[in-house]
Short mmCIF file of N, CA, C and O in Angstrom, two decimals:
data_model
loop_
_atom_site.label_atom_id
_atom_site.label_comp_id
_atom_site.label_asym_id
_atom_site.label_seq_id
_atom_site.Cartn_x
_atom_site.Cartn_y
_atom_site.Cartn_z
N UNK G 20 0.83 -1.18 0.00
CA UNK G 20 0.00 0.00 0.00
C UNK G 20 0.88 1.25 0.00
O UNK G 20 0.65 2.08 -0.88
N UNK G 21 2.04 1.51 1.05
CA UNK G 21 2.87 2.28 0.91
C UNK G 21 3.84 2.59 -0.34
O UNK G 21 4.59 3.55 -0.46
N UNK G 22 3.63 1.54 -1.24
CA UNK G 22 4.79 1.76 -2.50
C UNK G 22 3.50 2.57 -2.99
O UNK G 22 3.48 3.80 -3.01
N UNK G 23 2.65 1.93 -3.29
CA UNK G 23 1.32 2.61 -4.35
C UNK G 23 0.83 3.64 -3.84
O UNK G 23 -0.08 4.18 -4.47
N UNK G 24 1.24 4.23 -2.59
CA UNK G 24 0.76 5.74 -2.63
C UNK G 24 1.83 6.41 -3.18
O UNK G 24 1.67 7.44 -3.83
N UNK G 25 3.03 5.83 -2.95
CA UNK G 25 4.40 6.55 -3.31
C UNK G 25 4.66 6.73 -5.22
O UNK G 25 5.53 7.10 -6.01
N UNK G 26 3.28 6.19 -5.23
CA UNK G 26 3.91 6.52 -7.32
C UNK G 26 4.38 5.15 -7.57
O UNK G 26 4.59 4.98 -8.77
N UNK G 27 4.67 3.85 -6.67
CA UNK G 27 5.49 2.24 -7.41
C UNK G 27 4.71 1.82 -8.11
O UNK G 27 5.31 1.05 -8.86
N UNK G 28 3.41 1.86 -8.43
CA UNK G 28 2.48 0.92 -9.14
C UNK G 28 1.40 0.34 -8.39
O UNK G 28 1.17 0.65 -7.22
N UNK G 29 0.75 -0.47 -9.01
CA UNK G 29 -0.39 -1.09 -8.29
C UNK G 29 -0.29 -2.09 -6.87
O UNK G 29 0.70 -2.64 -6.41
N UNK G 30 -1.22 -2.09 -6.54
CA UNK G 30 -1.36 -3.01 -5.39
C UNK G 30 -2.56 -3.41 -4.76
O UNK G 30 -3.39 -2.58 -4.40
N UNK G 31 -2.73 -4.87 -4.58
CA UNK G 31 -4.15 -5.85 -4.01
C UNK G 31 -3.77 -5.64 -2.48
O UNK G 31 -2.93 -6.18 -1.76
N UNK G 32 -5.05 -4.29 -2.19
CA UNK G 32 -5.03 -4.25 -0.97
C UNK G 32 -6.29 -4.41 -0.09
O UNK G 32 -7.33 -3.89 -0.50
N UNK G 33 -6.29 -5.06 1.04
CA UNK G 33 -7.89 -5.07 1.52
C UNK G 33 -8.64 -3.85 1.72
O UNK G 33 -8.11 -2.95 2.37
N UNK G 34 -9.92 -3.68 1.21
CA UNK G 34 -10.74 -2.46 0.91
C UNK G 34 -10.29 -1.71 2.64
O UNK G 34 -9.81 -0.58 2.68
N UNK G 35 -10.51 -2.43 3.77
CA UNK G 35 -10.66 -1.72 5.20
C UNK G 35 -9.37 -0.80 5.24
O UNK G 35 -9.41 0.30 5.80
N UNK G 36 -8.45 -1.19 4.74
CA UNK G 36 -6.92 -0.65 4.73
C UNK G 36 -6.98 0.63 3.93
O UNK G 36 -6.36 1.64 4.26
N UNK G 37 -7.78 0.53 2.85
CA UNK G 37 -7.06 1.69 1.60
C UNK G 37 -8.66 2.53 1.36
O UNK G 37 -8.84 3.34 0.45
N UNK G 38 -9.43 2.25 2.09
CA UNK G 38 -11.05 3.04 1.73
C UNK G 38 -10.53 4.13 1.93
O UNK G 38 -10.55 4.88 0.95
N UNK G 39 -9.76 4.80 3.43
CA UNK G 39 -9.43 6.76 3.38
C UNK G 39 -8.81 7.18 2.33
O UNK G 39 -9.19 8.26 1.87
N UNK G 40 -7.69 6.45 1.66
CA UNK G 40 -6.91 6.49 0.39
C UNK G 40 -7.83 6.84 -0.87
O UNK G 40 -7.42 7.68 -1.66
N UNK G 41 -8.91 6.30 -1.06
CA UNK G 41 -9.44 6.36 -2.00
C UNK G 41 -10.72 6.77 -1.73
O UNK G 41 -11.60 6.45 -2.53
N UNK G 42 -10.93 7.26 -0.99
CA UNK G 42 -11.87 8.28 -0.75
C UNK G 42 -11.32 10.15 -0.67
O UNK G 42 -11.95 11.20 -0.69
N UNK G 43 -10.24 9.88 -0.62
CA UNK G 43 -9.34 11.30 -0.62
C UNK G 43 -8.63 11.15 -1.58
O UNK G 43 -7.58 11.78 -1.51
N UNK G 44 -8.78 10.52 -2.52
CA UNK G 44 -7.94 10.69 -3.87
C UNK G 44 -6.77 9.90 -4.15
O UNK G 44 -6.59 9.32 -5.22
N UNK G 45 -6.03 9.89 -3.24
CA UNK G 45 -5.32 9.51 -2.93
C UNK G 45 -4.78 7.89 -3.83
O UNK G 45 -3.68 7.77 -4.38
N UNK G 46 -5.68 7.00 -3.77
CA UNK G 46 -5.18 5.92 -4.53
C UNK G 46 -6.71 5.82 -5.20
O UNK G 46 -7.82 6.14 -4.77
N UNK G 47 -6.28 5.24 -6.42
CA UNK G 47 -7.54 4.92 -7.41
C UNK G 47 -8.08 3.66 -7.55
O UNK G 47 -7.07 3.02 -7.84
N UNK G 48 -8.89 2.97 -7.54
CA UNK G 48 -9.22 1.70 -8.03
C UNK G 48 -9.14 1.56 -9.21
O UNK G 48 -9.79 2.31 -9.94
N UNK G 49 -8.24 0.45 -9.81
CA UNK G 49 -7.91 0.43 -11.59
C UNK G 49 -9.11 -0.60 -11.90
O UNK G 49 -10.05 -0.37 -12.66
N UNK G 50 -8.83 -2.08 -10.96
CA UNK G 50 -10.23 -2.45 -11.84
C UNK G 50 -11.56 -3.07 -10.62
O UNK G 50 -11.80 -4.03 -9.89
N UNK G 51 -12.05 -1.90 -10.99
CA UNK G 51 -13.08 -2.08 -9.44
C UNK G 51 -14.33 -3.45 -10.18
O UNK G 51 -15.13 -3.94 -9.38
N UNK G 52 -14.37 -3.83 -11.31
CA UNK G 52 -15.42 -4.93 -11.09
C UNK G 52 -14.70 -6.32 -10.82
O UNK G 52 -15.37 -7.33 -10.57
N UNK G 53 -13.44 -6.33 -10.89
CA UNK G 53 -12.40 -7.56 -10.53
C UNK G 53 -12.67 -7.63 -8.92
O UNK G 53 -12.77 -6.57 -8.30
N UNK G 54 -12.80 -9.07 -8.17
CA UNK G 54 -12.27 -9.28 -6.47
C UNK G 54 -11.67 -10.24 -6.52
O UNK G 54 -11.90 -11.07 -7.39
N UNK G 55 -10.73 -10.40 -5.61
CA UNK G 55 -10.09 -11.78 -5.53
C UNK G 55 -10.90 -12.56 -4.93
O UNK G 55 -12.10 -12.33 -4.81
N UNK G 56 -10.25 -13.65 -4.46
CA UNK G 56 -11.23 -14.75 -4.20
C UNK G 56 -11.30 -14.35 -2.43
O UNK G 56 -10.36 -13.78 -1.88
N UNK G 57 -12.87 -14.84 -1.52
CA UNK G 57 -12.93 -14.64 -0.61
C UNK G 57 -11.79 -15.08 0.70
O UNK G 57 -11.13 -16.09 0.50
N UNK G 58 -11.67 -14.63 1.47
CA UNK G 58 -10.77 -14.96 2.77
C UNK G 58 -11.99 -15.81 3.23
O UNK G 58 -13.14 -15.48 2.94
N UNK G 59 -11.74 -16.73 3.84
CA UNK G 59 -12.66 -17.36 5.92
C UNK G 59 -11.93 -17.58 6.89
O UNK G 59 -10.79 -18.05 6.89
N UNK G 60 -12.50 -17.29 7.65
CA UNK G 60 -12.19 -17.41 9.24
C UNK G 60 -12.66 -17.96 9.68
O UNK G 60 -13.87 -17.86 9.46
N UNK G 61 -12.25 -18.97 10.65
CA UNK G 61 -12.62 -20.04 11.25
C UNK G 61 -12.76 -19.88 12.44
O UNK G 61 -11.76 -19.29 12.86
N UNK G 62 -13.47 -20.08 13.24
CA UNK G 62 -13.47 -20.28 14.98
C UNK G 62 -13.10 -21.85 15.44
O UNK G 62 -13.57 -22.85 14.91
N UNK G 63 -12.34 -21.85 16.32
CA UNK G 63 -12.37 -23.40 17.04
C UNK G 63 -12.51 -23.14 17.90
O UNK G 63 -12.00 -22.07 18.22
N UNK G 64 -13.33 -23.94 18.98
CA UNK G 64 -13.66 -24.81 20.02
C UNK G 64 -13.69 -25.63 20.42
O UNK G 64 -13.39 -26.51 19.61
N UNK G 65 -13.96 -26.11 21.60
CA UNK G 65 -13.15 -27.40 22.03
C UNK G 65 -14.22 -28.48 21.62
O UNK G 65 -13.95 -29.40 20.85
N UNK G 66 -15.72 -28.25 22.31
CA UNK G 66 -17.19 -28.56 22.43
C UNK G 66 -17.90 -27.83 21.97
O UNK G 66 -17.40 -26.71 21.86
N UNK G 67 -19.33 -27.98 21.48
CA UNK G 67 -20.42 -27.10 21.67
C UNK G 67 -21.25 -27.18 23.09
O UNK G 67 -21.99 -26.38 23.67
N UNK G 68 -20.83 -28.40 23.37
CA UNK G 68 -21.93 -29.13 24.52
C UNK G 68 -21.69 -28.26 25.45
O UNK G 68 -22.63 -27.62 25.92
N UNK G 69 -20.01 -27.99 26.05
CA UNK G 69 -20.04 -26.86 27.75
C UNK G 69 -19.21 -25.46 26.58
O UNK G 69 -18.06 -25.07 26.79
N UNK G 70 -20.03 -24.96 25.52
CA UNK G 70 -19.71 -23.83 25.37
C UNK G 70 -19.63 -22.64 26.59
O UNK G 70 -20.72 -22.48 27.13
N UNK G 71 -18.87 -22.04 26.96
CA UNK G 71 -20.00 -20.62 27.29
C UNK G 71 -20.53 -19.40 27.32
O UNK G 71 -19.61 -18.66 26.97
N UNK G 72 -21.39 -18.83 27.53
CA UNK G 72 -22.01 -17.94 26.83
C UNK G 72 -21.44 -16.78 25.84
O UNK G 72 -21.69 -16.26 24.75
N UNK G 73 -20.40 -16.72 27.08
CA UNK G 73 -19.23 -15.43 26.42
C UNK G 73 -18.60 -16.27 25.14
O UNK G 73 -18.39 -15.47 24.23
N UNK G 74 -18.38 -17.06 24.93
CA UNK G 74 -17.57 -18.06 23.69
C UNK G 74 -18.72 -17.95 22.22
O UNK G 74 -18.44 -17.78 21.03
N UNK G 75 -19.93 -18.10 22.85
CA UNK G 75 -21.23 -17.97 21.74
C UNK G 75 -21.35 -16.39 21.47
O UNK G 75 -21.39 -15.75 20.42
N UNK G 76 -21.38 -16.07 22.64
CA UNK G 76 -21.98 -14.42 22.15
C UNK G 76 -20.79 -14.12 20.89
O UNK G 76 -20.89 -14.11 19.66
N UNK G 77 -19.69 -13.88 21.77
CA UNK G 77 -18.27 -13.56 20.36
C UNK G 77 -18.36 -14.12 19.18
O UNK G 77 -18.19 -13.43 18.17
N UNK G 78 -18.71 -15.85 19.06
CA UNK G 78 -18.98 -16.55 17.75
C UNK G 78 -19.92 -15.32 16.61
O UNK G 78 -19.61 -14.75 15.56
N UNK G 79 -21.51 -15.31 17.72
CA UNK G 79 -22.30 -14.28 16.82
C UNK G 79 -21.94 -12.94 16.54
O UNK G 79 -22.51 -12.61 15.50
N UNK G 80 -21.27 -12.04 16.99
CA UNK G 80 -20.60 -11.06 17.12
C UNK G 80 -20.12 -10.99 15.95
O UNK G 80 -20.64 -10.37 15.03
N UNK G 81 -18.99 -11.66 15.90
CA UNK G 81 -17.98 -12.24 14.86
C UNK G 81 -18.09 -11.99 13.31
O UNK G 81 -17.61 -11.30 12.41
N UNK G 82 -19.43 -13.42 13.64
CA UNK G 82 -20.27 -13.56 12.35
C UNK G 82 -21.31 -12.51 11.84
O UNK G 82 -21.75 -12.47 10.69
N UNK G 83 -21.57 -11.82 12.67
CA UNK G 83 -22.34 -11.00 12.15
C UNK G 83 -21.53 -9.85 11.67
O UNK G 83 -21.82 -9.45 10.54
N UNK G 84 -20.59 -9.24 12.27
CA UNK G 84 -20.04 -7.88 11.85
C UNK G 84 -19.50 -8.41 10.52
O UNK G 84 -19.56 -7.69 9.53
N UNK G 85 -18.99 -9.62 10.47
CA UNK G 85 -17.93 -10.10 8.99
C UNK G 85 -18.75 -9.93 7.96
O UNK G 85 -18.41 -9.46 6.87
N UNK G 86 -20.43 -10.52 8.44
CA UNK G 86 -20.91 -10.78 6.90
C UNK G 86 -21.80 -9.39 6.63
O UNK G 86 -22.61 -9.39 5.70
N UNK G 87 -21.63 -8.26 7.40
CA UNK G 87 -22.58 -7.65 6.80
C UNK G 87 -21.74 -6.06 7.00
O UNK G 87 -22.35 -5.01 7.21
N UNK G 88 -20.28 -6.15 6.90
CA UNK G 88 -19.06 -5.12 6.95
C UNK G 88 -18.67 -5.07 5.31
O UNK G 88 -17.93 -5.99 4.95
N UNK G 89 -18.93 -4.44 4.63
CA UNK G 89 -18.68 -4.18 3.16
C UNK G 89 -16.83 -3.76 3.05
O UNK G 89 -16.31 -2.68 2.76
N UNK G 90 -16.23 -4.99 3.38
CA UNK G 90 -14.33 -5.09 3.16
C UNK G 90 -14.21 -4.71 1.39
O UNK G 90 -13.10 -4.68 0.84
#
């Protein structure tokens, strides 16, 4: 990201990183209908059976901010 503000050329950067950049001019999107392929994140746990609550709440937390945060 730092070469491509500096004038080096392009760069595949995650939208959360470079949105102020390119909202201030700053860096351009060359081909905005192209995405790479998705990231996932995984949670592990040990059980579901003695989850607890605090372990579930974060799971939904999680899942919810990821899938509905426009990266």
């Amino acid at each position: 990201m730092h070469a491509a503000l500096n004038g080096a050329g392009l760069a595949i950067q995650p939208t959360y990183l470079v949105n102020r950049y390119i909202k201030s001019g700053e860096l351009k999107p060359v081909l905005p209908d192209w995405k790479p392929s998705d990231m996932n994140i995984y949670v592990l746990y040990s059980s579901r059976k003695y989850m607890s609550p605090t372990v579930r709440a974060l799971i939904d937390y999680l899942s919810h901010y990821f899938a509905n945060t426009p990266w």
